XYZ file of C-alpha atoms in Angstrom:
596
model
C 0.000 0.000 0.000
C 1.342 3.416 -1.005
C 2.271 5.614 1.961
C 0.217 8.751 2.587
C 2.021 11.934 3.611
C 0.748 14.804 5.747
C 1.570 18.508 5.662
C 3.745 17.829 8.738
C 5.840 15.380 6.701
C 6.471 18.071 4.109
C 7.227 20.824 6.625
C 9.680 18.836 8.730
C 12.179 18.680 5.886
C 15.675 19.833 6.863
C 18.167 21.752 4.739
C 21.795 22.875 4.798
C 23.459 25.925 3.270
C 25.805 28.923 3.590
C 28.901 26.739 3.912
C 32.389 28.052 4.691
C 35.748 26.220 4.722
C 38.062 26.256 7.754
C 41.518 27.798 7.098
C 43.141 24.396 6.571
C 40.205 23.071 4.563
C 39.592 20.140 6.900
C 36.183 21.326 8.091
C 33.127 23.159 6.831
C 30.835 25.332 8.931
C 27.295 25.646 7.655
C 23.716 26.455 8.660
C 21.025 23.813 9.107
C 17.450 23.986 10.368
C 17.714 20.515 11.911
C 16.529 21.850 15.297
C 13.666 23.929 13.859
C 15.693 27.122 13.586
C 18.780 27.755 11.482
C 21.868 26.939 13.596
C 25.597 26.465 13.000
C 26.925 22.972 12.353
C 30.474 21.785 11.756
C 31.432 18.812 9.609
C 34.766 17.332 8.535
C 35.278 17.404 4.781
C 35.879 13.654 4.848
C 32.178 13.280 5.623
C 32.121 12.487 9.355
C 28.975 13.055 11.427
C 28.147 16.801 11.689
C 28.355 18.509 15.083
C 25.870 21.155 16.188
C 27.703 24.260 17.437
C 24.930 26.715 18.411
C 21.477 26.263 19.902
C 19.651 29.586 19.971
C 15.908 30.058 19.857
C 16.300 32.442 16.922
C 17.800 31.889 13.500
C 21.469 32.367 12.668
C 21.510 34.423 9.452
C 25.063 33.690 8.225
C 28.352 32.073 9.255
C 31.914 32.722 8.006
C 35.153 31.015 9.010
C 38.139 33.238 9.705
C 40.744 32.767 6.932
C 43.494 32.177 9.522
C 41.967 30.789 12.748
C 39.307 28.368 13.907
C 37.003 31.256 14.699
C 33.540 31.834 13.264
C 31.824 35.128 12.547
C 28.032 34.852 12.581
C 24.920 37.023 12.756
C 21.666 36.701 14.696
C 18.596 38.848 15.333
C 15.837 38.493 17.938
C 12.309 37.351 17.178
C 12.446 38.219 13.487
C 13.152 41.924 14.081
C 16.142 41.880 11.651
C 18.312 43.930 14.048
C 21.218 41.592 13.350
C 24.105 41.519 15.826
C 27.547 40.161 14.942
C 29.234 37.465 17.029
C 32.623 35.745 17.172
C 32.700 32.077 18.170
C 36.038 30.520 19.139
C 35.916 26.816 18.271
C 38.726 26.136 20.753
C 36.819 26.978 23.935
C 33.390 27.513 22.293
C 33.178 31.021 23.739
C 30.838 33.463 21.993
C 31.300 37.238 22.039
C 28.721 39.750 20.802
C 31.033 42.203 19.063
C 28.401 44.790 18.131
C 26.125 44.682 21.188
C 23.624 47.251 19.926
C 20.237 45.489 20.016
C 18.339 48.381 18.411
C 20.724 48.587 15.457
C 21.021 46.474 12.316
C 24.427 45.175 11.204
C 25.105 43.829 7.688
C 28.238 41.729 7.381
C 30.994 42.470 4.877
C 33.994 40.157 5.178
C 37.079 39.126 7.079
C 40.385 40.703 6.134
C 42.761 38.181 4.547
C 45.003 38.216 7.638
C 42.038 37.419 9.891
C 42.637 40.471 12.096
C 39.683 42.633 11.050
C 36.108 42.463 9.864
C 34.109 45.047 7.963
C 30.378 45.614 8.158
C 27.646 48.215 7.696
C 25.423 49.560 10.451
C 22.645 52.127 10.825
C 23.635 53.063 14.373
C 24.341 56.737 13.532
C 20.769 57.795 12.768
C 18.680 54.658 12.203
C 18.179 55.385 8.485
C 21.602 55.522 6.823
C 24.070 52.632 6.832
C 27.701 53.556 7.448
C 30.615 51.180 6.887
C 32.978 50.192 9.687
C 36.221 48.272 10.131
C 36.677 46.437 13.450
C 39.736 44.846 15.070
C 38.590 41.391 16.219
C 40.916 41.385 19.263
C 40.386 44.859 20.723
C 36.880 45.167 19.193
C 37.702 48.773 18.384
C 35.809 49.939 15.309
C 36.468 52.758 12.871
C 33.901 54.364 10.602
C 35.334 54.518 7.076
C 32.297 55.645 5.080
C 29.312 57.789 6.110
C 27.943 59.441 2.983
C 24.353 58.405 3.545
C 21.829 55.938 2.083
C 21.853 52.149 2.518
C 25.492 51.151 2.111
C 27.183 47.768 2.284
C 30.768 46.666 2.813
C 31.836 44.728 -0.282
C 34.930 43.524 1.544
C 38.647 44.112 2.029
C 41.231 44.062 -0.727
C 43.760 41.183 -0.375
C 46.539 43.317 1.155
C 44.128 45.233 3.369
C 44.635 48.545 1.575
C 41.019 49.118 0.577
C 37.425 48.471 1.457
C 34.922 48.816 -1.370
C 31.566 50.302 -0.356
C 28.339 49.727 -2.294
C 25.767 52.509 -1.962
C 22.175 51.575 -2.820
C 19.968 54.286 -4.271
C 17.384 51.612 -5.073
C 17.384 47.863 -5.642
C 18.210 48.546 -9.303
C 20.661 51.435 -8.925
C 23.915 51.332 -6.959
C 27.346 52.971 -6.787
C 30.785 51.830 -5.659
C 33.327 53.782 -3.589
C 36.959 52.851 -3.046
C 37.973 53.593 0.561
C 41.730 53.705 1.147
C 42.243 52.541 4.737
C 45.793 53.904 4.858
C 45.188 57.450 3.585
C 41.500 57.805 4.431
C 40.701 58.891 0.882
C 37.360 57.944 -0.690
C 36.983 57.666 -4.462
C 33.661 57.366 -6.278
C 34.494 54.966 -9.114
C 31.081 54.435 -10.748
C 29.554 57.791 -11.750
C 26.669 57.032 -14.105
C 23.191 58.027 -15.191
C 20.074 55.867 -15.115
C 19.646 52.627 -13.200
C 22.833 50.556 -13.075
C 23.782 47.809 -10.637
C 27.414 47.427 -9.495
C 28.107 44.701 -6.909
C 30.008 41.537 -5.915
C 33.604 42.821 -5.900
C 36.337 40.144 -6.364
C 39.914 41.383 -5.987
C 42.980 40.106 -7.820
C 45.821 39.252 -5.391
C 48.067 42.231 -6.217
C 45.207 44.749 -5.840
C 45.754 46.008 -9.384
C 42.169 45.251 -10.364
C 38.981 43.578 -9.279
C 36.149 41.746 -10.958
C 32.561 42.758 -10.316
C 29.019 42.102 -11.461
C 27.360 44.983 -13.299
C 24.702 45.734 -15.916
C 26.034 49.032 -17.277
C 24.855 49.381 -20.906
C 23.347 45.877 -20.759
C 19.959 44.280 -20.113
C 21.539 41.478 -18.067
C 24.259 41.465 -15.415
C 27.686 40.453 -16.668
C 31.145 40.085 -15.151
C 33.526 43.017 -15.652
C 37.058 43.985 -14.621
C 37.905 47.332 -13.024
C 41.576 48.330 -13.355
C 42.729 50.793 -10.708
C 45.564 52.380 -12.692
C 43.434 53.289 -15.706
C 40.160 53.641 -13.760
C 38.447 51.675 -16.503
C 35.798 48.960 -16.722
C 35.818 46.139 -19.252
C 33.356 43.257 -19.586
C 34.981 39.819 -19.456
C 31.915 37.544 -19.363
C 28.490 38.435 -20.782
C 25.990 35.569 -20.870
C 22.451 36.122 -22.180
C 21.086 35.804 -18.638
C 21.959 37.431 -15.318
C 25.115 36.471 -13.473
C 23.716 36.127 -9.950
C 26.943 35.679 -8.022
C 30.647 35.030 -8.438
C 33.598 34.051 -6.222
C 37.322 34.060 -6.925
C 40.144 31.851 -5.669
C 42.703 33.473 -3.370
C 45.411 33.248 -6.048
C 43.108 34.956 -8.533
C 43.398 32.284 -11.227
C 39.909 30.798 -11.041
C 36.421 32.225 -10.717
C 33.131 30.422 -10.165
C 30.064 32.079 -11.683
C 26.392 31.305 -11.066
C 24.067 32.218 -13.955
C 20.301 32.473 -13.537
C 18.719 30.973 -16.647
C 14.943 31.355 -16.521
C 14.910 30.766 -12.778
C 17.416 27.894 -12.734
C 20.772 28.758 -11.128
C 23.744 26.944 -12.677
C 27.398 27.218 -11.652
C 30.422 27.086 -13.931
C 34.149 27.554 -13.323
C 36.387 29.790 -15.486
C 40.030 30.674 -15.625
C 40.618 34.409 -15.168
C 43.116 34.807 -17.990
C 41.031 33.977 -21.049
C 37.698 33.434 -19.248
C 37.240 30.059 -20.832
C 35.021 27.597 -19.038
C 36.884 24.795 -17.284
C 35.695 21.172 -17.544
C 34.283 20.713 -14.070
C 30.992 18.952 -13.532
C 28.562 20.577 -11.113
C 25.653 18.227 -10.306
C 22.143 18.911 -11.610
C 20.090 21.368 -9.576
C 20.056 24.953 -8.368
C 23.423 26.038 -7.008
C 23.789 28.653 -4.246
C 26.464 30.232 -2.009
C 29.603 28.961 -3.731
C 32.918 29.482 -1.898
C 36.540 28.452 -2.470
C 38.791 26.776 0.066
C 41.722 28.933 1.161
C 44.138 26.954 -1.056
C 41.776 27.189 -4.046
C 41.629 23.436 -4.610
C 37.948 22.957 -3.758
C 34.573 24.622 -3.999
C 31.797 24.250 -1.452
C 28.206 25.097 -2.312
C 24.601 24.252 -1.554
C 22.564 22.351 -4.118
C 18.866 21.625 -4.248
C 15.882 21.373 -6.550
C 12.115 21.541 -6.693
C 11.823 18.000 -5.279
C 15.000 17.821 -3.214
C 16.011 19.827 -0.196
C 19.234 21.838 -0.165
C 22.464 20.136 0.920
C 26.182 20.927 1.022
C 28.422 19.639 -1.767
C 32.162 19.896 -2.393
C 33.768 19.969 -5.833
C 37.426 18.935 -5.918
C 39.044 20.989 -8.680
C 42.029 18.637 -8.910
C 40.101 15.393 -9.363
C 37.062 17.208 -10.868
C 34.845 14.988 -8.729
C 31.926 16.368 -6.687
C 30.653 14.710 -3.519
C 27.707 15.389 -1.236
C 28.825 16.395 2.253
C 25.510 16.620 4.132
C 22.401 14.491 3.860
C 19.509 16.466 5.307
C 16.363 14.679 6.382
C 13.549 14.678 3.826
C 10.584 12.574 4.902
C 8.770 12.840 1.571
C 10.713 11.182 -1.278
C 11.260 13.090 -4.530
C 9.145 10.620 -6.501
C 6.076 11.622 -4.444
C 6.436 15.216 -5.637
C 6.132 17.037 -8.942
C 8.690 18.799 -11.115
C 7.142 22.041 -12.389
C 6.760 22.793 -16.075
C 8.074 26.142 -17.293
C 5.290 27.743 -19.331
C 4.724 31.057 -21.101
C 1.498 33.025 -21.406
C 0.551 36.358 -22.937
C -0.582 39.256 -20.781
C -3.130 41.949 -21.693
C -0.606 43.899 -23.792
C 1.044 40.914 -25.485
C 3.960 40.743 -23.033
C 5.205 37.191 -22.565
C 5.211 36.069 -18.917
C 7.005 32.989 -17.573
C 5.419 30.771 -14.949
C 6.161 27.474 -13.233
C 3.173 25.114 -13.315
C 2.768 22.142 -10.994
C 0.062 19.671 -12.002
C -0.938 17.024 -9.458
C -0.428 13.319 -9.941
C -3.361 12.547 -7.654
C -6.375 14.596 -8.675
C -9.437 15.334 -6.605
C -12.611 13.407 -7.302
C -14.011 16.412 -9.161
C -13.440 16.318 -12.901
C -11.391 19.498 -12.909
C -8.524 20.548 -10.675
C -8.642 23.545 -8.290
C -5.782 26.018 -8.735
C -3.599 28.101 -6.420
C -1.717 31.032 -7.981
C 1.434 31.628 -5.923
C 2.780 35.190 -6.362
C 6.336 35.893 -5.207
C 7.464 38.870 -3.137
C 10.005 41.526 -3.954
C 8.792 42.705 -6.385
C 12.403 42.738 -7.629
C 12.648 39.004 -7.042
C 11.849 35.817 -8.918
C 10.016 32.586 -8.278
C 12.570 29.801 -8.666
C 11.949 26.030 -8.669
C 13.497 25.315 -5.290
C 11.922 22.983 -2.752
C 8.657 24.623 -1.634
C 7.064 22.312 0.970
C 3.666 24.014 1.197
C 3.303 24.243 -2.583
C 4.381 20.622 -3.015
C 1.882 19.518 -0.392
C -0.910 21.354 -2.205
C 0.059 19.613 -5.432
C 0.319 16.257 -3.629
C -3.197 16.909 -2.280
C -4.628 17.441 -5.739
C -4.267 21.156 -6.389
C -2.575 22.696 -9.397
C -0.109 25.415 -8.410
C 1.082 28.094 -10.834
C 3.846 30.521 -9.835
C 4.210 33.413 -12.324
C 7.121 35.805 -12.732
C 4.999 38.830 -13.577
C 6.419 42.103 -14.916
C 8.771 43.642 -12.394
C 10.350 40.277 -11.591
C 14.116 39.896 -11.597
C 15.943 37.611 -14.009
C 14.482 38.813 -17.318
C 16.460 41.996 -17.946
C 16.369 45.609 -16.782
C 13.501 46.622 -19.053
C 11.234 43.858 -17.752
C 12.257 44.703 -14.181
C 11.077 48.304 -14.554
C 7.689 47.555 -16.129
C 5.833 47.794 -12.805
C 7.512 50.892 -11.369
C 5.365 53.584 -9.706
C 2.451 54.426 -12.051
C 2.838 51.092 -13.897
C 1.882 49.080 -10.797
C -1.632 48.181 -12.071
C -0.105 46.474 -15.119
C 1.438 43.811 -12.884
C -1.990 43.127 -11.379
C -3.320 42.660 -14.905
C -0.609 40.036 -15.450
C -2.249 37.913 -12.745
C -5.672 38.463 -14.299
C -4.201 37.358 -17.653
C -2.827 34.246 -15.967
C -6.332 33.433 -14.804
C -7.511 33.748 -18.415
C -4.810 31.293 -19.424
C -5.829 28.917 -16.632
C -9.526 28.835 -17.524
C -8.641 28.095 -21.151
C -7.279 24.740 -20.033
C -9.714 21.807 -19.960
C -8.120 20.203 -16.887
C -8.670 22.938 -14.265
C -11.719 24.260 -12.434
C -12.255 27.893 -13.404
C -14.591 28.443 -10.454
C -11.950 27.263 -7.961
C -8.942 29.563 -8.387
C -7.249 30.895 -5.234
C -4.492 33.456 -4.675
C -1.482 32.990 -2.395
C 1.361 35.423 -1.767
C 3.786 36.810 0.812
C 5.142 40.346 1.285
C 4.739 42.126 -2.064
C 3.032 38.928 -3.180
C 0.596 39.563 -0.334
C -0.058 43.021 -1.782
C -0.769 41.419 -5.161
C -3.236 39.043 -3.503
C -5.099 41.924 -1.841
C -4.993 44.048 -5.003
C -6.407 41.265 -7.164
C -9.163 40.650 -4.607
C -10.072 44.343 -4.333
C -9.767 45.428 -7.955
C -10.956 42.205 -9.644
C -13.228 40.721 -6.961
C -15.345 38.397 -9.097
C -12.449 36.217 -10.265
C -11.264 34.454 -7.120
C -12.571 31.723 -4.834
C -10.229 32.313 -1.864
C -6.940 33.965 -0.922
C -4.020 33.731 1.500
C -2.040 36.892 2.333
C 1.204 36.486 4.302
C 2.811 39.729 5.596
C 1.297 41.678 2.709
C 1.000 45.426 2.050
C -2.556 46.782 2.175
C -1.970 50.535 2.212
C 1.125 51.984 0.553
C 0.845 55.243 2.506
C 0.788 53.627 5.943
C 3.321 51.020 4.811
C 5.839 53.693 3.804
C 5.129 55.719 6.920
C 5.655 52.750 9.246
C 8.267 50.544 7.590
C 11.786 50.638 9.081
C 13.341 54.077 8.321
C 16.287 52.549 6.479
C 13.937 50.819 4.015
C 11.707 53.766 3.103
C 13.871 55.417 0.443
C 14.495 52.131 -1.385
C 10.799 51.256 -1.375
C 9.770 54.734 -2.550
C 12.014 54.285 -5.583
C 9.895 51.267 -6.528
C 6.385 52.264 -5.416
C 6.389 56.080 -5.468
C 7.132 58.683 -2.805
C 4.888 59.950 -0.044
C 5.756 63.515 -0.988
C 5.199 63.353 -4.756
C 2.986 60.338 -5.399
C 0.561 60.172 -2.473
C -2.526 60.228 -4.689
C -1.165 57.360 -6.802
C -0.199 55.380 -3.700
C -3.763 55.714 -2.413
C -5.285 54.665 -5.741
C -3.252 51.468 -5.979
C -3.736 50.511 -2.302
C -6.258 47.688 -1.790
C -7.431 49.165 1.512
C -9.278 51.890 -0.430
C -11.262 49.312 -2.392
C -11.592 46.823 0.439
C -15.388 46.885 0.304
C -15.259 45.084 -3.056
C -13.547 41.973 -1.653
C -15.850 38.966 -1.791
C -13.626 35.871 -1.462
C -12.739 34.434 1.954
C -9.320 35.621 3.077
C -6.704 34.173 5.453
C -3.962 36.526 6.705
C -0.699 35.525 8.435
C 1.635 38.067 10.044
C 4.605 38.279 12.409
C 4.268 40.738 15.291
C 7.889 41.924 14.927
C 7.856 42.550 11.166
C 10.129 45.562 10.455
C 9.368 45.564 6.722
C 5.575 45.339 6.512
C 4.259 46.231 9.977
C 1.466 44.222 11.578
C -0.771 47.282 11.243
C -1.121 46.490 7.520
C -2.887 43.232 8.356
C -4.872 44.713 11.221
C -6.487 47.436 9.115
C -7.608 44.882 6.507
C -9.093 42.590 9.131
C -10.869 45.417 10.965
C -12.463 46.744 7.787
C -13.527 43.341 6.439
C -15.072 42.382 9.752
C -17.040 45.652 9.721
C -18.310 44.633 6.288
C -19.225 41.160 7.499
C -16.770 39.383 5.206
C -14.975 36.107 5.903
C -11.471 36.945 7.130
C -9.102 35.008 9.407
C -5.951 36.419 11.037
C -3.054 34.491 12.587
C -0.381 36.559 14.361
C 2.874 35.049 15.657
C 4.532 37.089 18.451
C 8.062 35.731 17.870
C 8.175 36.153 14.093
C 9.006 38.991 11.736
C 8.644 39.189 7.964
C 7.297 35.684 7.430
C 7.111 32.422 9.343
C 10.563 30.953 9.928
C 10.413 28.739 13.018
C 9.295 25.144 12.552
C 6.968 25.230 15.562
C 5.102 28.173 14.022
C 5.065 26.616 10.563
C 3.488 23.497 12.041
C 0.742 25.701 13.462
C 0.205 28.138 10.576
C 0.410 26.029 7.438
C -2.038 23.264 8.428
C -4.509 26.058 9.160
C -3.855 27.540 5.712
C -4.451 24.137 4.136
C -7.705 23.713 6.067
C -8.790 27.179 4.976
C -8.115 26.423 1.298
C -9.787 23.020 1.502
C -12.976 24.523 2.932
C -13.030 27.243 0.276
C -12.096 25.193 -2.770
C -13.209 21.597 -2.192
């Protein structure tokens, strides 16, 4: 008899990622959610049993080995509030030191210096809104501010000899600048003056500090890899695929670079030499590849690998033998063969624009002749639905639902023009993309056009509410997770450091208030007819709980069916397993009652 799986079986899947080699390459530190929250584990590269190193109630957000000592740098916030603090963990005596110790301030990690004596990071401790860049001595814990020219800035890392720190200044998610900070002279040089929206990021130094590689999209639709030469102050593209380069890492000797390219939502890694930028004959296993890093001696790569039916695990690629091997084996109670690989489809929107979507069709259909559908809309909006393991979506498909996840206009991964098609006054066009998807769905003979639900988180939650309010007759039910209901109150109440970046995408309170009100679902809330389930974290710094509360209050006044679940120890989404095991079965029950 074939085994039957529950939503709990899907949710209790474990994963591993964000791996980092020890200085001698004998160990790898990584993050795993084995305990229900993301904690640090340590495993020997020969594949011995992993050891759990931390056991906090809250998630660890990243971990990095020192390049010279058995010391870990990691970050952790409290209760989902995203006020990340930086910690040093000595693996010798297992002592942990909070090196920032400013609980009301956010810290964004940069890197270790190559001698292991300093770290760099960005922090908004000066005024709460702007992120300055600091360098800290890891022994004395003395820090020095090296950049304070405003906006949301990030430390791109030290140069190999410790002469420079490169700072990335974000004007928006699609427009950045780079500054070269000389730590010896104190001089600051703006090296990327430009007009229009251009992204510059992911700086990779050559060993002699004569140049660095970086990802940019200057004069291109897609992000390519370029070289900046300090002496001539010039940029030159060295690798320009027809899709975005998502990330890149370079070996310490500067001879080899690993590049991850996002091709229609699938992330594939390749290895190149840095002289001719020819691809080297290394085999990276099938799947989506994330967080690639070199060992200190450059002989191996460590990365996380997963897929739509397989959880993420740590792999190592030996560049000398060219053989990959899987280092971790995370628990997955539901086998891949019980799940569905999505089909990549295209459909036409109202204006003829081609939209990509991932469609999951169930193996086991409901007794009704046609299949109910859930449209899953990603957040961002400058993000992309990718076919990684999605336990809730896979459970819906396993239970007989079709799930379709579109990458509507404004999604990342399809070029700068596509990315800008939903900016400010164009916002309603992205809503029409979802309506057009519904038209595509009902043209199919195998789905139930009367049973189409919406599901989305963050900006995806806004899209859910907007579709319900502006096109109320089309939907049978909806789930909104940490979604925006009112752009005016959202911008007024979101964390101060996020406001300017979000105004660049949505419109400003000063100049575009009328538009922001028109496109806000709260002002058409009386039109909502479908039952609605809302999930929110009480500590959400991005989309405050008040966004959910005003929707619920108004719908209850109108006598509509609305359910609200609030989790006091969560922020922008549900991250802890105990809360997932409470929230998602309730979401499933809600959808079953509405659609079956």
